CSV table of C-alpha atoms and ligand atoms in Angstrom, one decimal:
chain,number,residue,atom,x,y,z
A,23,UNK,CA,6.2,2.7,8.8
A,24,UNK,CA,3.4,1.7,11.8
A,25,UNK,CA,6.4,0.4,14.1
A,26,UNK,CA,3.7,-1.2,16.9
A,27,UNK,CA,6.5,-0.9,19.5
A,28,UNK,CA,5.8,3.1,19.2
A,29,UNK,CA,2.3,2.8,20.7
A,30,UNK,CA,1.9,2.8,24.0
A,31,UNK,CA,1.5,-1.0,25.6
A,32,UNK,CA,-1.5,-1.2,25.8
A,33,UNK,CA,-2.7,-0.2,22.7
A,34,UNK,CA,-0.3,-2.1,21.0
A,35,UNK,CA,-2.9,-5.4,20.1
A,36,UNK,CA,-5.2,-2.8,19.8
A,37,UNK,CA,-3.7,-1.8,16.5
A,38,UNK,CA,-1.5,-5.2,15.9
A,39,UNK,CA,-5.8,-6.2,15.3
A,40,UNK,CA,-6.3,-3.0,13.0
A,41,UNK,CA,-3.8,-4.6,10.7
A,42,UNK,CA,-5.2,-8.4,10.6
A,43,UNK,CA,-8.6,-7.0,10.9
A,44,UNK,CA,-7.5,-4.8,7.4
A,45,UNK,CA,-5.0,-6.4,5.8
A,46,UNK,CA,-3.9,-4.1,2.1
A,47,UNK,CA,-5.6,-0.8,4.0
A,48,UNK,CA,-2.1,0.8,4.2
A,49,UNK,CA,-4.1,4.8,4.1
A,50,UNK,CA,-6.7,3.3,7.3
A,51,UNK,CA,-4.3,1.6,8.9
A,52,UNK,CA,-1.7,5.1,8.2
A,53,UNK,CA,-5.2,7.3,10.3
A,54,UNK,CA,-5.5,4.9,12.6
A,55,UNK,CA,-1.7,4.4,13.7
A,56,UNK,CA,-2.0,8.8,13.4
A,57,UNK,CA,-4.5,8.9,16.8
A,58,UNK,CA,-3.1,5.8,18.3
A,59,UNK,CA,0.9,7.6,18.6
A,60,UNK,CA,-1.2,11.0,20.3
A,61,UNK,CA,-2.6,8.6,22.5
A,62,UNK,CA,0.1,7.8,25.5
A,63,UNK,CA,-0.5,10.9,27.2
A,64,UNK,CA,-3.8,9.5,27.9
A,65,UNK,CA,-4.8,6.3,28.1
A,66,UNK,CA,-0.9,5.8,30.5
A,67,UNK,CA,-3.3,8.7,33.0
A,68,UNK,CA,-7.7,7.4,32.8
A,69,UNK,CA,-8.6,4.3,33.4
A,70,UNK,CA,-11.7,4.8,31.7
A,71,UNK,CA,-10.5,4.7,27.8
A,72,UNK,CA,-7.2,2.1,28.9
A,73,UNK,CA,-9.9,-0.8,28.9
A,74,UNK,CA,-9.4,-2.2,24.6
A,75,UNK,CA,-12.3,-1.6,24.2
A,76,UNK,CA,-13.3,1.4,23.8
A,77,UNK,CA,-10.2,2.6,21.3
A,78,UNK,CA,-11.0,-0.9,19.7
A,79,UNK,CA,-14.8,-0.2,18.8
A,80,UNK,CA,-13.7,3.1,17.8
A,81,UNK,CA,-11.2,1.7,15.1
A,82,UNK,CA,-13.8,-0.1,13.9
A,83,UNK,CA,-17.2,1.3,11.5
A,84,UNK,CA,-20.6,1.3,12.8
A,85,UNK,CA,-21.5,-0.2,8.8
A,86,UNK,CA,-19.9,-0.1,5.7
A,87,UNK,CA,-21.3,-0.4,2.4
A,88,UNK,CA,-20.4,-1.7,-1.0
A,89,UNK,CA,-22.6,-1.2,-3.8
A,90,UNK,CA,-22.4,-1.4,-7.8
A,91,UNK,CA,-23.1,1.2,-9.8
A,92,UNK,CA,-24.0,0.7,-13.8
A,93,UNK,CA,-24.5,3.7,-15.8
A,94,UNK,CA,-24.5,4.5,-19.8
A,95,UNK,CA,-22.0,7.4,-21.3
A,96,UNK,CA,-23.2,8.7,-24.6
A,97,UNK,CA,-22.2,6.8,-26.9
A,98,UNK,CA,-24.3,4.1,-25.9
A,99,UNK,CA,-22.8,1.7,-24.1
A,100,UNK,CA,-22.7,0.7,-19.8
A,101,UNK,CA,-19.9,1.8,-17.3
A,102,UNK,CA,-19.9,0.0,-14.1
A,103,UNK,CA,-17.8,1.7,-11.1
A,104,UNK,CA,-18.3,1.1,-7.2
A,105,UNK,CA,-19.8,2.1,-5.0
A,106,UNK,CA,-18.9,3.0,-1.4
A,107,UNK,CA,-20.3,5.1,1.3
A,108,UNK,CA,-19.0,4.0,5.1
A,109,UNK,CA,-20.7,5.2,8.1
A,110,UNK,CA,-18.1,5.0,10.8
A,111,UNK,CA,-18.8,6.6,14.0
A,112,UNK,CA,-23.4,8.0,15.0
A,113,UNK,CA,-22.5,8.7,19.3
A,114,UNK,CA,-22.5,13.1,19.0
A,115,UNK,CA,-24.9,12.7,15.9
A,116,UNK,CA,-26.4,11.5,12.3
A,117,UNK,CA,-23.0,10.3,10.9
A,118,UNK,CA,-22.0,13.4,7.9
A,119,UNK,CA,-18.8,13.7,5.9
A,120,UNK,CA,-17.9,14.3,2.0
A,121,UNK,CA,-18.4,11.9,-1.1
A,122,UNK,CA,-15.5,11.9,-2.7
A,123,UNK,CA,-15.7,11.1,-6.7
A,124,UNK,CA,-11.9,10.1,-8.3
A,125,UNK,CA,-10.2,6.9,-9.7
A,126,UNK,CA,-8.5,6.1,-6.8
A,127,UNK,CA,-11.3,5.9,-5.1
A,128,UNK,CA,-11.2,2.0,-2.5
A,129,UNK,CA,-12.5,0.8,0.5
A,130,UNK,CA,-9.0,1.6,2.4
A,131,UNK,CA,-8.4,5.8,1.2
A,132,UNK,CA,-12.7,5.6,1.8
A,133,UNK,CA,-12.2,4.8,6.0
A,134,UNK,CA,-9.5,6.4,6.5
A,135,UNK,CA,-11.5,9.5,5.3
A,136,UNK,CA,-14.6,8.5,7.9
A,137,UNK,CA,-12.0,7.7,11.0
A,138,UNK,CA,-10.2,12.0,10.4
A,139,UNK,CA,-14.3,12.7,9.8
A,140,UNK,CA,-15.4,11.4,12.1
A,141,UNK,CA,-12.3,13.0,15.2
A,142,UNK,CA,-12.4,16.7,12.6
A,143,UNK,CA,-17.0,16.7,12.9
A,144,UNK,CA,-15.9,16.5,18.2
A,145,UNK,CA,-13.4,19.9,17.1
A,146,UNK,CA,-16.0,21.1,16.0
A,147,UNK,CA,-18.3,20.5,19.2
A,148,UNK,CA,-21.2,20.7,16.5
A,149,UNK,CA,-23.6,17.8,16.7
A,150,UNK,CA,-22.5,15.5,14.0
A,151,UNK,CA,-20.5,12.1,13.7
A,152,UNK,CA,-18.2,10.6,11.4
A,153,UNK,CA,-18.5,8.9,7.5
A,154,UNK,CA,-16.5,9.3,4.3
A,155,UNK,CA,-18.4,7.3,0.8
A,156,UNK,CA,-17.5,7.8,-2.9
A,157,UNK,CA,-16.7,6.2,-6.3
A,158,UNK,CA,-14.5,5.2,-8.0
A,159,UNK,CA,-15.7,7.8,-10.7
A,160,UNK,CA,-13.6,10.0,-12.4
A,161,UNK,CA,-15.7,13.1,-14.0
A,162,UNK,CA,-13.0,14.9,-15.3
A,163,UNK,CA,-13.7,14.7,-19.3
A,164,UNK,CA,-17.1,13.3,-19.1
A,165,UNK,CA,-20.2,16.0,-20.2
A,166,UNK,CA,-23.0,17.2,-17.6
A,167,UNK,CA,-25.3,14.3,-19.0
A,168,UNK,CA,-23.1,11.3,-18.4
A,169,UNK,CA,-22.2,13.3,-14.4
A,170,UNK,CA,-26.2,13.0,-14.5
A,171,UNK,CA,-26.5,9.6,-15.3
A,172,UNK,CA,-23.9,8.2,-12.8
A,173,UNK,CA,-25.1,10.4,-10.0
A,174,UNK,CA,-28.5,9.3,-10.6
A,175,UNK,CA,-27.9,4.8,-11.3
A,176,UNK,CA,-25.2,6.1,-7.4
A,177,UNK,CA,-28.1,7.3,-5.4
A,178,UNK,CA,-30.5,5.0,-7.0
A,179,UNK,CA,-28.3,2.3,-4.3
A,180,UNK,CA,-27.4,5.5,-1.9
A,181,UNK,CA,-30.9,7.1,-0.8
A,182,UNK,CA,-31.5,3.8,1.3
A,183,UNK,CA,-29.1,4.8,3.2
A,184,UNK,CA,-29.2,7.9,4.1
A,185,UNK,CA,-31.7,10.8,4.6
A,186,UNK,CA,-31.8,14.3,7.4
A,187,UNK,CA,-31.5,12.0,11.4
A,188,UNK,CA,-28.9,8.8,10.0
A,189,UNK,CA,-26.2,9.6,7.8
A,190,UNK,CA,-26.1,13.3,5.9
A,191,UNK,CA,-23.5,13.6,3.0
A,192,UNK,CA,-21.7,16.3,0.9
A,193,UNK,CA,-19.1,17.5,-1.8
A,194,UNK,CA,-14.8,16.5,-1.6
A,195,UNK,CA,-12.8,14.9,-4.5
A,196,UNK,CA,-14.3,15.2,-7.6
A,197,UNK,CA,-18.5,16.9,-6.3
A,198,UNK,CA,-19.1,20.6,-6.4
A,199,UNK,CA,-22.1,22.1,-6.9
A,200,UNK,CA,-23.2,19.8,-9.5
A,201,UNK,CA,-22.5,16.8,-8.6
A,202,UNK,CA,-24.3,17.7,-4.9
A,203,UNK,CA,-27.7,19.0,-7.7
A,204,UNK,CA,-28.0,15.8,-9.3
A,205,UNK,CA,-27.6,13.6,-6.3
A,206,UNK,CA,-29.9,15.9,-4.3
A,207,UNK,CA,-32.5,16.0,-7.6
A,208,UNK,CA,-32.4,12.1,-7.1
A,209,UNK,CA,-33.1,11.2,-3.7
A,210,UNK,CA,-36.4,14.3,-3.9
A,211,UNK,CA,-38.0,12.4,-6.8
A,212,UNK,CA,-36.8,8.9,-5.2
A,213,UNK,CA,-38.4,9.5,-1.9
A,214,UNK,CA,-40.8,12.2,-2.7
A,215,UNK,CA,-39.2,14.4,-0.3
A,216,UNK,CA,-38.3,17.7,0.0
A,217,UNK,CA,-35.9,16.9,3.1
A,218,UNK,CA,-32.9,19.6,2.3
A,219,UNK,CA,-31.0,17.9,5.2
A,220,UNK,CA,-30.3,15.0,3.7
A,221,UNK,CA,-27.6,16.7,2.0
A,222,UNK,CA,-25.2,19.9,2.2
A,223,UNK,CA,-22.8,21.9,-0.1
A,224,UNK,CA,-26.0,22.9,-1.8
A,225,UNK,CA,-27.2,26.4,-3.8
A,226,UNK,CA,-27.5,28.9,-1.8
A,227,UNK,CA,-31.6,29.2,-4.0
A,228,UNK,CA,-32.4,25.3,-3.1
A,229,UNK,CA,-31.9,25.2,0.3
A,230,UNK,CA,-27.4,25.8,0.8
A,231,UNK,CA,-25.8,28.7,3.3
A,232,UNK,CA,-24.0,31.1,2.0
A,233,UNK,CA,-20.6,30.7,2.2
A,234,UNK,CA,-20.5,26.5,2.8
A,235,UNK,CA,-18.9,27.0,-1.1
A,236,UNK,CA,-16.1,29.0,1.2
A,237,UNK,CA,-16.3,27.5,3.7
A,238,UNK,CA,-13.0,24.8,3.9
A,239,UNK,CA,-10.4,27.2,2.8
A,240,UNK,CA,-11.1,29.8,5.0
A,241,UNK,CA,-11.0,27.3,7.2
A,242,UNK,CA,-8.4,26.5,7.2
A,243,UNK,CA,-6.7,30.0,7.0
A,244,UNK,CA,-8.6,31.2,10.0
A,245,UNK,CA,-6.8,28.7,12.3
A,246,UNK,CA,-3.8,29.1,10.9
A,247,UNK,CA,-3.7,33.3,10.9
A,248,UNK,CA,-5.1,31.4,14.7
A,249,UNK,CA,-1.7,30.0,15.2
A,250,UNK,CA,0.3,32.8,13.7
A,251,UNK,CA,-1.4,34.9,16.6
A,252,UNK,CA,-0.5,32.7,19.8
A,253,UNK,CA,4.0,33.5,18.3
A,254,UNK,CA,2.8,37.2,17.9
A,255,UNK,CA,2.5,36.8,14.4
A,256,UNK,CA,0.3,37.2,10.9
A,257,UNK,CA,-0.3,36.6,7.1
A,258,UNK,CA,0.4,40.1,6.9
A,259,UNK,CA,3.4,40.1,4.2
A,260,UNK,CA,4.4,36.4,4.9
A,261,UNK,CA,5.1,34.2,1.4
A,262,UNK,CA,2.0,31.4,0.6
A,263,UNK,CA,2.5,28.2,-1.0
A,264,UNK,CA,-1.0,26.6,-2.1
A,265,UNK,CA,-1.7,22.9,-3.2
A,266,UNK,CA,-4.1,21.9,-5.1
A,267,UNK,CA,-6.7,24.3,-7.2
A,268,UNK,CA,-10.2,23.0,-6.5
A,269,UNK,CA,-12.6,24.2,-3.8
A,270,UNK,CA,-10.4,24.2,-0.7
A,271,UNK,CA,-7.6,25.9,-2.6
A,272,UNK,CA,-9.6,28.7,-4.0
A,273,UNK,CA,-10.7,29.7,-1.1
A,274,UNK,CA,-7.4,29.2,1.0
A,275,UNK,CA,-6.1,31.8,-1.7
A,276,UNK,CA,-8.2,33.8,-1.5
A,277,UNK,CA,-8.6,34.0,2.2
A,278,UNK,CA,-5.0,34.8,2.5
A,279,UNK,CA,-4.7,37.2,-0.2
A,280,UNK,CA,-7.6,39.1,1.7
A,281,UNK,CA,-4.9,39.4,5.1
A,282,UNK,CA,-2.4,40.7,3.2
A,283,UNK,CA,-0.7,37.4,2.3
A,284,UNK,CA,1.1,37.4,-0.8
A,285,UNK,CA,0.4,33.3,-2.6
A,286,UNK,CA,2.4,33.1,-5.4
A,287,UNK,CA,2.0,29.1,-7.1
A,288,UNK,CA,-0.8,26.2,-6.5
A,289,UNK,CA,-0.6,23.3,-9.0
A,290,UNK,CA,-3.5,20.6,-10.4
A,291,UNK,CA,-2.7,16.8,-10.8
A,292,UNK,CA,-0.8,18.4,-14.7
A,293,UNK,CA,1.8,20.4,-12.8
A,294,UNK,CA,2.3,24.1,-10.5
A,295,UNK,CA,2.0,27.2,-11.4
A,296,UNK,CA,4.2,29.9,-9.7
A,297,UNK,CA,2.7,33.4,-10.0
A,298,UNK,CA,5.3,35.8,-8.8
A,299,UNK,CA,2.4,38.3,-8.8
A,300,UNK,CA,0.4,37.0,-6.8
A,301,UNK,CA,-2.8,34.4,-8.0
A,302,UNK,CA,-5.0,36.0,-9.9
A,303,UNK,CA,-8.0,34.7,-7.8
A,304,UNK,CA,-10.5,35.9,-10.7
A,305,UNK,CA,-8.8,34.4,-13.6
A,306,UNK,CA,-8.4,30.6,-11.2
A,307,UNK,CA,-12.3,30.9,-10.5
A,308,UNK,CA,-13.1,31.1,-14.2
A,309,UNK,CA,-10.6,28.5,-15.5
A,310,UNK,CA,-11.6,25.8,-12.8
A,311,UNK,CA,-14.8,26.3,-11.6
A,312,UNK,CA,-16.2,28.0,-14.8
A,313,UNK,CA,-14.6,26.5,-17.7
A,314,UNK,CA,-13.2,23.3,-15.8
A,315,UNK,CA,-10.0,23.9,-17.6
A,316,UNK,CA,-6.2,22.5,-16.9
A,317,UNK,CA,-4.1,25.2,-14.7
A,318,UNK,CA,-1.2,25.6,-17.7
A,319,UNK,CA,-4.3,27.6,-19.4
A,320,UNK,CA,-3.4,30.3,-16.9
A,321,UNK,CA,-0.3,31.0,-17.8
A,322,UNK,CA,-1.3,32.4,-21.3
A,323,UNK,CA,-0.6,35.9,-21.3
A,324,UNK,CA,1.3,36.2,-18.2
A,325,UNK,CA,4.7,37.3,-18.4
A,326,UNK,CA,5.6,36.5,-14.6
A,327,UNK,CA,3.3,33.3,-14.4
A,328,UNK,CA,5.5,29.6,-14.9
A,329,UNK,CA,3.7,26.9,-15.8
A,330,UNK,CA,5.9,23.3,-15.2
A,331,UNK,CA,4.4,20.0,-15.6
A,332,UNK,CA,4.3,16.9,-13.5
A,333,UNK,CA,7.1,14.5,-13.1
A,334,UNK,CA,9.6,16.7,-15.1
A,335,UNK,CA,11.8,16.2,-11.5
A,336,UNK,CA,10.9,19.2,-9.7
A,337,UNK,CA,7.5,20.2,-7.7
A,338,UNK,CA,5.2,22.8,-6.3
A,339,UNK,CA,7.3,21.9,-2.3
A,340,UNK,CA,10.1,23.4,-3.9
A,341,UNK,CA,9.1,27.2,-4.1
A,342,UNK,CA,10.6,28.7,-1.1
A,343,UNK,CA,7.6,30.2,1.4
A,344,UNK,CA,6.7,31.3,4.6
A,345,UNK,CA,3.4,29.3,4.5
A,346,UNK,CA,2.3,25.6,3.2
A,347,UNK,CA,-1.3,25.5,2.6
A,348,UNK,CA,-1.1,21.6,0.9
A,349,UNK,CA,-5.0,21.2,-0.1
A,350,UNK,CA,-5.4,19.1,-2.7
A,351,UNK,CA,-5.0,15.1,-1.7
A,352,UNK,CA,-3.5,12.9,1.2
A,353,UNK,CA,-0.1,12.4,1.5
A,354,UNK,CA,1.0,14.8,-1.3
A,355,UNK,CA,3.4,16.1,1.0
A,356,UNK,CA,6.5,13.3,2.1
A,357,UNK,CA,9.4,14.1,3.5
A,358,UNK,CA,12.5,15.3,1.7
A,359,UNK,CA,9.5,17.5,0.6
A,360,UNK,CA,9.7,18.7,4.4
A,361,UNK,CA,13.0,19.2,3.7
A,362,UNK,CA,13.3,21.3,1.2
A,363,UNK,CA,10.3,23.7,2.9
A,364,UNK,CA,12.5,23.8,6.0
A,365,UNK,CA,15.6,24.6,4.1
A,366,UNK,CA,13.8,27.4,2.1
A,367,UNK,CA,12.3,28.4,5.6
A,368,UNK,CA,9.3,27.6,6.3
A,369,UNK,CA,7.3,28.3,9.2
A,370,UNK,CA,3.6,26.9,9.2
A,371,UNK,CA,2.2,24.3,7.4
A,372,UNK,CA,-1.5,24.0,7.5
A,373,UNK,CA,-3.8,20.7,6.1
A,374,UNK,CA,-6.8,22.2,3.7
A,375,UNK,CA,-6.5,18.5,2.4
A,376,UNK,CA,-6.5,15.6,4.1
A,377,UNK,CA,-3.5,13.5,5.5
A,378,UNK,CA,-1.8,15.4,2.7
A,379,UNK,CA,1.1,15.2,5.3
A,380,UNK,CA,3.7,11.6,5.3
A,381,UNK,CA,4.3,10.1,8.7
A,382,UNK,CA,8.1,11.5,7.9
A,383,UNK,CA,7.9,15.0,6.5
A,384,UNK,CA,5.2,15.4,9.9
A,385,UNK,CA,8.1,14.6,12.3
A,386,UNK,CA,10.3,16.7,10.2
A,387,UNK,CA,8.1,19.4,11.0
A,388,UNK,CA,7.6,19.4,14.2
A,389,UNK,CA,11.4,18.8,15.1
A,390,UNK,CA,12.2,21.8,13.1
A,391,UNK,CA,10.1,23.6,14.7
A,392,UNK,CA,7.6,24.8,12.0
A,393,UNK,CA,4.1,25.5,13.2
A,394,UNK,CA,2.4,22.3,11.8
A,395,UNK,CA,-1.6,21.4,12.0
A,396,UNK,CA,-2.8,18.5,11.0
A,397,UNK,CA,-6.4,18.9,8.7
A,398,UNK,CA,-8.7,17.3,11.3
A,399,UNK,CA,-8.3,20.3,12.9
A,400,UNK,CA,-7.3,23.1,10.6
A,401,UNK,CA,-10.0,21.4,7.8
A,402,UNK,CA,-13.1,21.4,10.2
A,403,UNK,CA,-14.5,24.7,8.6
A,404,UNK,CA,-15.9,23.1,5.8
A,405,UNK,CA,-17.8,20.1,7.9
A,406,UNK,CA,-18.5,22.3,10.5
A,407,UNK,CA,-20.9,25.2,8.1
A,408,UNK,CA,-22.8,22.5,7.0
A,409,UNK,CA,-23.5,20.9,9.7
A,410,UNK,CA,-25.2,24.9,9.6
A,411,UNK,CA,-26.4,24.6,6.4
A,412,UNK,CA,-28.3,21.1,8.2
A,413,UNK,CA,-29.2,24.6,11.2
A,414,UNK,CA,-30.9,25.9,8.2
A,415,UNK,CA,-32.9,23.6,6.5
A,416,UNK,CA,-34.4,22.5,10.4
A,417,UNK,CA,-35.7,26.0,11.1
A,418,UNK,CA,-36.7,26.8,7.3
A,419,UNK,CA,-34.4,30.0,7.5
A,420,UNK,CA,-30.5,31.2,6.7
A,421,UNK,CA,-28.9,33.6,7.2
A,422,UNK,CA,-26.5,36.0,5.3
A,423,UNK,CA,-23.1,35.3,4.2
A,424,UNK,CA,-21.4,37.0,6.7
A,425,UNK,CA,-23.4,36.1,9.5
A,426,UNK,CA,-22.3,33.0,9.0
A,427,UNK,CA,-19.0,33.3,7.8
A,428,UNK,CA,-17.9,35.5,11.3
A,429,UNK,CA,-19.6,31.7,13.2
A,430,UNK,CA,-17.4,29.8,10.5
A,431,UNK,CA,-14.3,32.6,12.3
A,432,UNK,CA,-15.7,31.3,15.6
A,433,UNK,CA,-16.1,27.5,15.3
A,434,UNK,CA,-12.8,28.0,13.8
A,435,UNK,CA,-11.0,29.5,17.0
A,436,UNK,CA,-12.4,28.1,19.3
A,437,UNK,CA,-11.3,24.9,17.9
A,438,UNK,CA,-7.6,26.2,18.0
A,439,UNK,CA,-8.0,27.0,21.7
A,440,UNK,CA,-9.1,23.8,22.2
A,441,UNK,CA,-6.4,21.9,20.6
A,442,UNK,CA,-3.9,25.1,22.1
A,443,UNK,CA,-5.5,23.9,25.9
A,444,UNK,CA,-5.2,19.7,25.4
A,445,UNK,CA,-2.3,20.2,24.1
A,446,UNK,CA,0.1,21.7,27.3
A,447,UNK,CA,-2.4,20.0,29.7
A,448,UNK,CA,-1.5,16.9,27.9
A,449,UNK,CA,1.9,17.9,29.1
A,450,UNK,CA,2.7,18.7,24.8
A,451,UNK,CA,2.2,22.6,24.5
A,452,UNK,CA,2.8,23.4,21.5
A,453,UNK,CA,1.6,20.6,19.8
A,454,UNK,CA,-1.7,20.4,17.6
A,455,UNK,CA,-1.4,16.7,16.8
A,456,UNK,CA,-1.9,15.3,20.0
A,457,UNK,CA,-4.3,17.9,20.9
A,458,UNK,CA,-6.6,17.6,17.9
A,459,UNK,CA,-6.2,14.1,17.9
A,460,UNK,CA,-6.9,14.0,22.4
A,461,UNK,CA,-9.6,16.6,21.9
A,462,UNK,CA,-11.1,14.3,19.4
A,463,UNK,CA,-10.7,11.8,21.4
A,464,UNK,CA,-11.8,12.6,24.2
A,465,UNK,CA,-15.5,13.8,22.8
A,466,UNK,CA,-15.8,10.9,20.8
A,467,UNK,CA,-15.1,7.7,23.9
A,468,UNK,CA,-16.8,10.2,26.6
A,469,UNK,CA,-20.2,9.7,24.3
A,470,UNK,CA,-19.3,6.4,23.6
A,471,UNK,CA,-19.2,4.9,27.0
A,472,UNK,CA,-22.1,6.6,28.2
A,473,UNK,CA,-24.7,5.4,25.6
A,474,UNK,CA,-23.5,2.1,26.5
A,475,UNK,CA,-22.3,-1.1,24.2
A,476,UNK,CA,-23.9,-0.4,21.1
B,507,LIG,P1,-11.8,19.8,-5.4
B,507,LIG,O1,-11.7,18.3,-6.7
B,507,LIG,O2,-12.5,20.5,-6.0
B,507,LIG,O3,-10.2,19.5,-5.2
B,507,LIG,C1,-9.2,18.9,-5.8
B,507,LIG,C2,-7.7,18.6,-6.0
B,507,LIG,O4,-6.5,18.2,-5.8
B,507,LIG,C3,-7.8,19.9,-7.3
B,507,LIG,O5,-6.9,20.9,-8.0
B,507,LIG,C4,-6.9,18.6,-7.8
B,507,LIG,O6,-6.3,17.9,-9.3
B,507,LIG,C5,-5.8,18.4,-7.3
B,507,LIG,N1,-5.6,16.6,-6.8
B,507,LIG,C6,-6.8,15.1,-6.0
B,507,LIG,N2,-5.6,14.1,-6.8
B,507,LIG,C7,-4.7,14.1,-7.1
B,507,LIG,C8,-4.2,13.8,-7.0
B,507,LIG,N3,-4.2,13.3,-6.8
B,507,LIG,N4,-2.8,14.9,-7.1
B,507,LIG,C9,-2.6,15.5,-7.4
B,507,LIG,N5,-3.6,16.6,-7.8
B,507,LIG,C10,-4.9,15.9,-7.2
B,507,LIG,O7,-11.6,18.5,-4.0
B,507,LIG,P2,-11.2,19.0,-2.5
B,507,LIG,O8,-10.5,20.8,-2.9
B,507,LIG,O9,-12.8,19.7,-2.5
B,507,LIG,O10,-10.7,18.6,-1.9
B,507,LIG,C11,-9.6,19.0,-1.6
B,507,LIG,C12,-9.1,18.1,-0.1
B,507,LIG,O11,-9.9,18.5,0.9
B,507,LIG,C13,-9.2,16.0,-0.5
B,507,LIG,O12,-8.0,15.7,0.3
B,507,LIG,C14,-10.1,16.3,0.6
B,507,LIG,O13,-11.1,15.8,1.0
B,507,LIG,C15,-10.4,18.0,1.6
B,507,LIG,N6,-11.5,18.1,2.1
B,507,LIG,C16,-12.5,18.5,0.9
B,507,LIG,C17,-13.6,18.9,2.6
B,507,LIG,C18,-14.2,20.1,0.9
B,507,LIG,O14,-16.0,21.0,1.7
B,507,LIG,N7,-14.7,19.4,0.3
B,507,LIG,C19,-13.5,19.8,3.2
B,507,LIG,C20,-12.9,18.8,4.4
B,507,LIG,C21,-11.6,18.0,3.2
B,507,LIG,P3,-6.9,17.5,-11.0
B,507,LIG,O15,-7.9,19.0,-11.9
B,507,LIG,O16,-6.3,17.8,-11.9
B,507,LIG,O17,-7.7,15.9,-10.6
């Protein structure tokens, strides 16, 4: 992996420096390598980007904060977690990106997410920089009281680093409406300010935006719909498989179904469900969002639904499908999964999750002629709608669902067109990876060059 010789010679020493500076950070190195692989057409022809410093600066976070998060569980025992906030790049606006609470969280994962976020946010065309944060805390199986105490302790350190004009967190894996509420509540208490624009993903009655909850999933499907439209096709009658069953997955399932597709499978970390009748979204939302249940409970009373537990040799990617929407986590779809999907007639992949496809799987999709969209383009609808939430907070206004959804749809169409046009301009028609990386890079690099060496 990460074979430096495949990079443009101008970029090889820069990537070597990234490897030396960030030892053992496999996910971060993978994300940087993927962007650098797309940069050949631009560093070769555009002298202002060819200097080592601009690419090197983009790979170096502006600030990285790591902190202790002590809290007391329901048994009265003290628990210690680790908190992170990586403020990656603020050339285009305040740092912006979600918080992830999951036991796998470490500095490498937060840095890869912050790096990707920088380009994704640039693609939205909205004034937001890139950042990411989180903790190795696992909310699964914890009581509401434990989650609240953890969130309050986390914010007791984080509050000093964030603000409407500096850094605006949001949700990600393990951080939904409940966690955002506890985090915002503690921020408000400590600062004595109702600064709604400090965090996004808030509830509708306390500063949130309509359609934010749905935005990442809907946006991914809007983006995929544009990809299909470009080749005179549509979601109508398509078979769709969506991995995950969290925030992004549930609303991707909803929008794909609304556009005429049949979504037959979804998953969680314990296994996957196939329902040949098409997934019953209402039941899934009650199960996952209201009851915080596990997916195997979905099949009870459904004769055509089958649950396969993780670790039994098969995966959700064995289910034949026209469209695959990976919406769970990084590196969940590898080369052997990709081979099976292609053999089964796959036409399109649009990533709802961040970096869910391994480099080998991505190369396989591209060489097999599968339409493939990287997450930094196709899942940008979540952060774009967060920026719309910030706009509403700043103007003390709130828009209705239809207005907000339509703005989201138009943003996804604009990102799609920008990515397609950039890929064509740089001699790679139909290559969404090059289009997204180059278009995002140019916006960030131009702003950084304009702002001087800071
Ligand atoms: P949620 O916590 O709501 O859901 C995550 C889903 O993925 C759950 O079904 C979870 O299963 C599954 N999952 C998580 N980790 C693993 C794992 N290691 N192996 C297998 N399954 C796993 O998170 P979101 O839906 O918010 O986020 C999903 C992805 O989308 C992430 O990559 C995130 O970075 C990305 N994203 C999210 C945005 C947002 O607005 N929320 C915006 C843009 C991207 P289980 O419950 O069993 O853990």
